[in-house]
């Protein structure tokens, strides 16, 4: 069975069995992570079935960001994935279970599990790319809205004179996590894509800064100079 057939079978199962109100971790998210993974793994000698499976099931369990067990989501997802494969896909090669489980466990930022295989590194990078760029921008504010988090601190939006706190202000999440993602990427292609998308977020910050200063058409060049060298 080829990769496309496995993908179609996974999507059919997810359509019938995976319902979620979390649009940041739905079937379209799984598809996008797989698309990114294919770009990253192009030309590499890896197991595409392991990567495909991990991409489609890495968030089969995804606890809310404010859940006390949030850091265990990826481990729970790995366990559930192996159960699903055994029950719904009995022809899935059992020899790949361990590699799939590790790739799922290691994808999570909060789990802090270092990827030990190239497949796991690719899945982690592909998932982290989803947090950057236009989709990442939309997700930050969608999730923050759902959690009742303010968009930014009106008195000090970029935390120039206060500690960063992304539990209170959505914009702080750019500095606490998102702009740091490029340096955490495991592959060279992942870093390249991450830097490009992180720069988009930085431009958004510069535009927001200009508007907050009464300039509706420009960008805050000082803010760009402040953050861009770190990408």
Tab-separated table of C-alpha atoms in Angstrom:
chain	number	residue	atom	x	y	z
A	1	UNK	CA	0.000	0.000	0.000
A	2	UNK	CA	1.433	3.382	-0.968
A	3	UNK	CA	1.583	6.562	1.118
A	4	UNK	CA	-1.408	8.188	-0.579
A	5	UNK	CA	-3.572	5.176	0.231
A	6	UNK	CA	-2.511	5.274	3.874
A	7	UNK	CA	-3.247	8.994	3.977
A	8	UNK	CA	-6.731	8.430	2.551
A	9	UNK	CA	-7.432	5.684	5.085
A	10	UNK	CA	-6.234	7.823	7.990
A	11	UNK	CA	-8.368	10.760	6.869
A	12	UNK	CA	-11.424	8.535	6.469
A	13	UNK	CA	-10.959	7.205	10.004
A	14	UNK	CA	-10.418	10.670	11.463
A	15	UNK	CA	-13.484	12.042	9.685
A	16	UNK	CA	-15.590	9.367	11.295
A	17	UNK	CA	-13.988	9.139	14.715
A	18	UNK	CA	-12.182	12.360	15.649
A	19	UNK	CA	-14.468	15.242	16.577
A	20	UNK	CA	-13.060	18.364	18.188
A	21	UNK	CA	-14.015	21.982	18.699
A	22	UNK	CA	-10.324	22.840	18.789
A	23	UNK	CA	-9.766	24.167	15.270
A	24	UNK	CA	-6.038	24.465	15.963
A	25	UNK	CA	-5.788	20.666	16.154
A	26	UNK	CA	-8.334	19.419	13.624
A	27	UNK	CA	-7.977	17.394	10.428
A	28	UNK	CA	-6.925	20.426	8.395
A	29	UNK	CA	-4.087	20.971	10.877
A	30	UNK	CA	-2.951	17.360	10.420
A	31	UNK	CA	-2.952	17.850	6.635
A	32	UNK	CA	-0.883	21.033	6.848
A	33	UNK	CA	1.673	19.407	9.150
A	34	UNK	CA	2.027	16.533	6.663
A	35	UNK	CA	2.455	19.040	3.811
A	36	UNK	CA	5.216	20.815	5.719
A	37	UNK	CA	6.832	17.502	6.616
A	38	UNK	CA	7.004	16.568	2.947
A	39	UNK	CA	8.853	19.803	2.167
A	40	UNK	CA	11.314	19.210	4.996
A	41	UNK	CA	11.989	15.541	4.227
A	42	UNK	CA	12.440	15.992	0.461
A	43	UNK	CA	15.688	14.347	-0.607
A	44	UNK	CA	16.271	12.659	2.756
A	45	UNK	CA	16.422	8.947	3.465
A	46	UNK	CA	13.601	8.540	5.982
A	47	UNK	CA	10.541	6.357	6.548
A	48	UNK	CA	7.618	8.310	5.047
A	49	UNK	CA	5.004	6.012	6.616
A	50	UNK	CA	6.275	6.801	10.117
A	51	UNK	CA	6.216	10.532	9.358
A	52	UNK	CA	2.772	10.422	7.729
A	53	UNK	CA	1.266	8.490	10.641
A	54	UNK	CA	2.780	10.763	13.268
A	55	UNK	CA	1.599	13.856	11.387
A	56	UNK	CA	-1.980	12.604	11.241
A	57	UNK	CA	-2.206	11.372	14.847
A	58	UNK	CA	0.164	13.580	16.841
A	59	UNK	CA	-2.717	15.589	18.320
A	60	UNK	CA	-5.261	12.787	18.638
A	61	UNK	CA	-5.064	13.741	22.333
A	62	UNK	CA	-4.548	17.481	22.855
A	63	UNK	CA	-5.305	18.835	26.304
A	64	UNK	CA	-6.102	22.582	26.569
A	65	UNK	CA	-3.172	24.921	27.162
A	66	UNK	CA	-4.463	25.699	30.649
A	67	UNK	CA	-4.918	22.027	31.600
A	68	UNK	CA	-2.678	20.873	34.499
A	69	UNK	CA	-1.669	17.744	32.525
A	70	UNK	CA	-0.946	19.646	29.304
A	71	UNK	CA	2.688	18.488	29.201
A	72	UNK	CA	1.538	14.838	28.973
A	73	UNK	CA	-0.624	15.363	25.872
A	74	UNK	CA	1.914	13.973	23.420
A	75	UNK	CA	2.568	10.865	25.509
A	76	UNK	CA	-1.158	10.219	25.797
A	77	UNK	CA	-1.486	10.790	22.045
A	78	UNK	CA	1.280	8.269	21.338
A	79	UNK	CA	-0.429	5.654	23.486
A	80	UNK	CA	-3.799	6.249	21.869
A	81	UNK	CA	-2.287	6.167	18.369
A	82	UNK	CA	-0.806	2.713	18.933
A	83	UNK	CA	-4.197	1.546	20.196
A	84	UNK	CA	-5.951	2.994	17.125
A	85	UNK	CA	-3.454	1.401	14.756
A	86	UNK	CA	-3.899	-1.993	16.384
A	87	UNK	CA	-7.695	-1.837	16.360
A	88	UNK	CA	-8.552	0.113	13.185
A	89	UNK	CA	-5.515	-0.639	11.000
A	90	UNK	CA	-4.459	-4.232	11.771
A	91	UNK	CA	-2.392	-4.312	8.567
A	92	UNK	CA	-0.231	-1.398	9.733
A	93	UNK	CA	3.324	-2.733	10.234
A	94	UNK	CA	3.837	-3.378	13.937
A	95	UNK	CA	7.560	-2.794	13.420
A	96	UNK	CA	6.791	0.928	12.989
A	97	UNK	CA	4.798	1.381	16.210
A	98	UNK	CA	7.797	2.406	18.292
A	99	UNK	CA	9.063	4.953	15.748
A	100	UNK	CA	5.610	6.462	15.331
A	101	UNK	CA	5.099	6.688	19.096
A	102	UNK	CA	8.470	8.403	19.600
A	103	UNK	CA	7.795	10.930	16.822
A	104	UNK	CA	4.460	11.792	18.438
A	105	UNK	CA	5.878	12.038	21.963
A	106	UNK	CA	8.750	14.262	20.833
A	107	UNK	CA	6.689	16.688	18.733
A	108	UNK	CA	5.378	18.611	21.744
A	109	UNK	CA	6.986	21.831	22.922
A	110	UNK	CA	5.726	21.384	26.487
A	111	UNK	CA	6.739	17.712	26.793
A	112	UNK	CA	10.431	18.587	26.322
A	113	UNK	CA	11.266	15.175	24.865
A	114	UNK	CA	14.269	15.365	22.547
A	115	UNK	CA	13.715	13.716	19.139
A	116	UNK	CA	16.148	10.845	18.621
A	117	UNK	CA	15.327	9.936	15.003
A	118	UNK	CA	15.270	11.938	11.796
A	119	UNK	CA	11.583	11.128	11.406
A	120	UNK	CA	10.838	12.585	14.851
A	121	UNK	CA	12.897	15.694	14.071
A	122	UNK	CA	10.952	16.265	10.851
A	123	UNK	CA	7.572	15.838	12.562
A	124	UNK	CA	8.577	18.235	15.348
A	125	UNK	CA	9.738	20.861	12.852
A	126	UNK	CA	6.623	20.478	10.697
A	127	UNK	CA	4.329	20.925	13.684
A	128	UNK	CA	6.232	23.953	14.974
A	129	UNK	CA	5.984	25.622	11.588
A	130	UNK	CA	2.219	25.650	12.131
A	131	UNK	CA	2.768	28.081	15.006
A	132	UNK	CA	4.451	30.602	12.697
A	133	UNK	CA	3.347	32.679	9.710
A	134	UNK	CA	-0.222	33.744	8.970
A	135	UNK	CA	-1.769	30.569	10.390
A	136	UNK	CA	0.273	30.893	13.563
A	137	UNK	CA	-0.818	34.504	13.947
A	138	UNK	CA	-4.467	33.512	13.629
A	139	UNK	CA	-4.051	30.635	16.080
A	140	UNK	CA	-2.481	32.814	18.786
A	141	UNK	CA	-5.441	35.144	18.954
A	142	UNK	CA	-8.047	32.432	18.421
A	143	UNK	CA	-6.678	30.407	21.355
A	144	UNK	CA	-6.210	33.496	23.511
A	145	UNK	CA	-9.788	34.541	22.832
A	146	UNK	CA	-11.057	31.110	23.819
A	147	UNK	CA	-9.074	31.310	27.073
A	148	UNK	CA	-10.149	34.877	27.817
A	149	UNK	CA	-6.622	36.289	27.489
A	150	UNK	CA	-6.191	39.994	26.654
A	151	UNK	CA	-4.702	40.820	23.239
A	152	UNK	CA	-1.922	42.957	24.736
A	153	UNK	CA	-1.034	45.213	27.639
A	154	UNK	CA	-2.254	48.636	26.523
A	155	UNK	CA	0.269	50.415	28.769
A	156	UNK	CA	3.292	48.339	27.756
A	157	UNK	CA	2.387	46.137	24.746
A	158	UNK	CA	5.912	44.852	24.051
A	159	UNK	CA	6.934	44.356	27.694
A	160	UNK	CA	9.652	46.980	27.664
A	161	UNK	CA	9.248	47.670	31.392
A	162	UNK	CA	7.581	44.533	32.792
A	163	UNK	CA	8.116	40.763	32.799
A	164	UNK	CA	6.640	38.854	29.866
A	165	UNK	CA	3.405	37.029	30.723
A	166	UNK	CA	1.698	35.179	27.857
A	167	UNK	CA	-0.943	33.839	30.236
A	168	UNK	CA	-2.218	37.398	30.608
A	169	UNK	CA	-1.391	38.912	27.189
A	170	UNK	CA	-1.530	37.134	23.808
A	171	UNK	CA	1.095	39.391	22.228
A	172	UNK	CA	3.638	38.327	24.863
A	173	UNK	CA	3.506	34.816	23.371
A	174	UNK	CA	5.448	36.104	20.374
A	175	UNK	CA	8.455	36.814	22.588
A	176	UNK	CA	8.088	33.959	25.069
A	177	UNK	CA	7.851	31.271	22.384
A	178	UNK	CA	7.117	32.036	18.744
A	179	UNK	CA	10.114	34.189	17.821
A	180	UNK	CA	12.348	31.615	19.519
A	181	UNK	CA	11.083	28.687	17.468
A	182	UNK	CA	13.543	29.073	14.539
A	183	UNK	CA	16.511	28.367	16.814
A	184	UNK	CA	14.779	25.232	18.152
A	185	UNK	CA	14.277	23.646	14.735
A	186	UNK	CA	15.941	20.279	14.285
A	187	UNK	CA	16.586	20.385	10.512
A	188	UNK	CA	18.220	22.939	8.249
A	189	UNK	CA	15.153	23.126	6.002
A	190	UNK	CA	12.949	23.566	9.070
A	191	UNK	CA	15.101	26.471	10.289
A	192	UNK	CA	14.944	28.114	6.884
A	193	UNK	CA	11.149	27.914	6.734
A	194	UNK	CA	10.790	28.958	10.378
A	195	UNK	CA	12.929	32.082	9.976
A	196	UNK	CA	10.855	33.138	6.970
A	197	UNK	CA	7.554	32.723	8.806
A	198	UNK	CA	8.818	34.223	12.057
A	199	UNK	CA	9.783	37.340	10.130
A	200	UNK	CA	6.136	37.664	9.091
A	201	UNK	CA	5.159	37.713	12.775
A	202	UNK	CA	7.827	40.308	13.437
A	203	UNK	CA	6.432	42.519	10.677
A	204	UNK	CA	2.996	42.211	12.290
A	205	UNK	CA	4.488	43.375	15.584
A	206	UNK	CA	6.158	46.321	13.857
A	207	UNK	CA	2.896	47.295	12.129
A	208	UNK	CA	0.976	47.025	15.402
A	209	UNK	CA	3.586	49.123	17.172
A	210	UNK	CA	3.316	51.841	14.512
A	211	UNK	CA	-0.481	51.896	14.740
A	212	UNK	CA	-0.357	52.155	18.531
A	213	UNK	CA	1.816	55.223	18.032
A	214	UNK	CA	-0.741	56.759	15.667
A	215	UNK	CA	0.938	55.784	12.377
A	216	UNK	CA	-1.645	53.811	10.378
A	217	UNK	CA	0.532	53.296	7.294
A	218	UNK	CA	4.070	52.661	8.525
A	219	UNK	CA	6.070	50.125	10.521
A	220	UNK	CA	8.134	50.567	13.654
A	221	UNK	CA	11.637	50.200	12.214
A	222	UNK	CA	13.198	50.355	15.681
A	223	UNK	CA	11.228	47.291	16.725
A	224	UNK	CA	12.335	45.442	13.580
A	225	UNK	CA	15.971	46.272	14.308
A	226	UNK	CA	15.505	45.157	17.896
A	227	UNK	CA	14.158	41.688	17.153
A	228	UNK	CA	15.213	40.688	13.618
A	229	UNK	CA	18.877	39.907	14.444
A	230	UNK	CA	17.683	37.164	16.808
A	231	UNK	CA	15.710	35.235	14.173
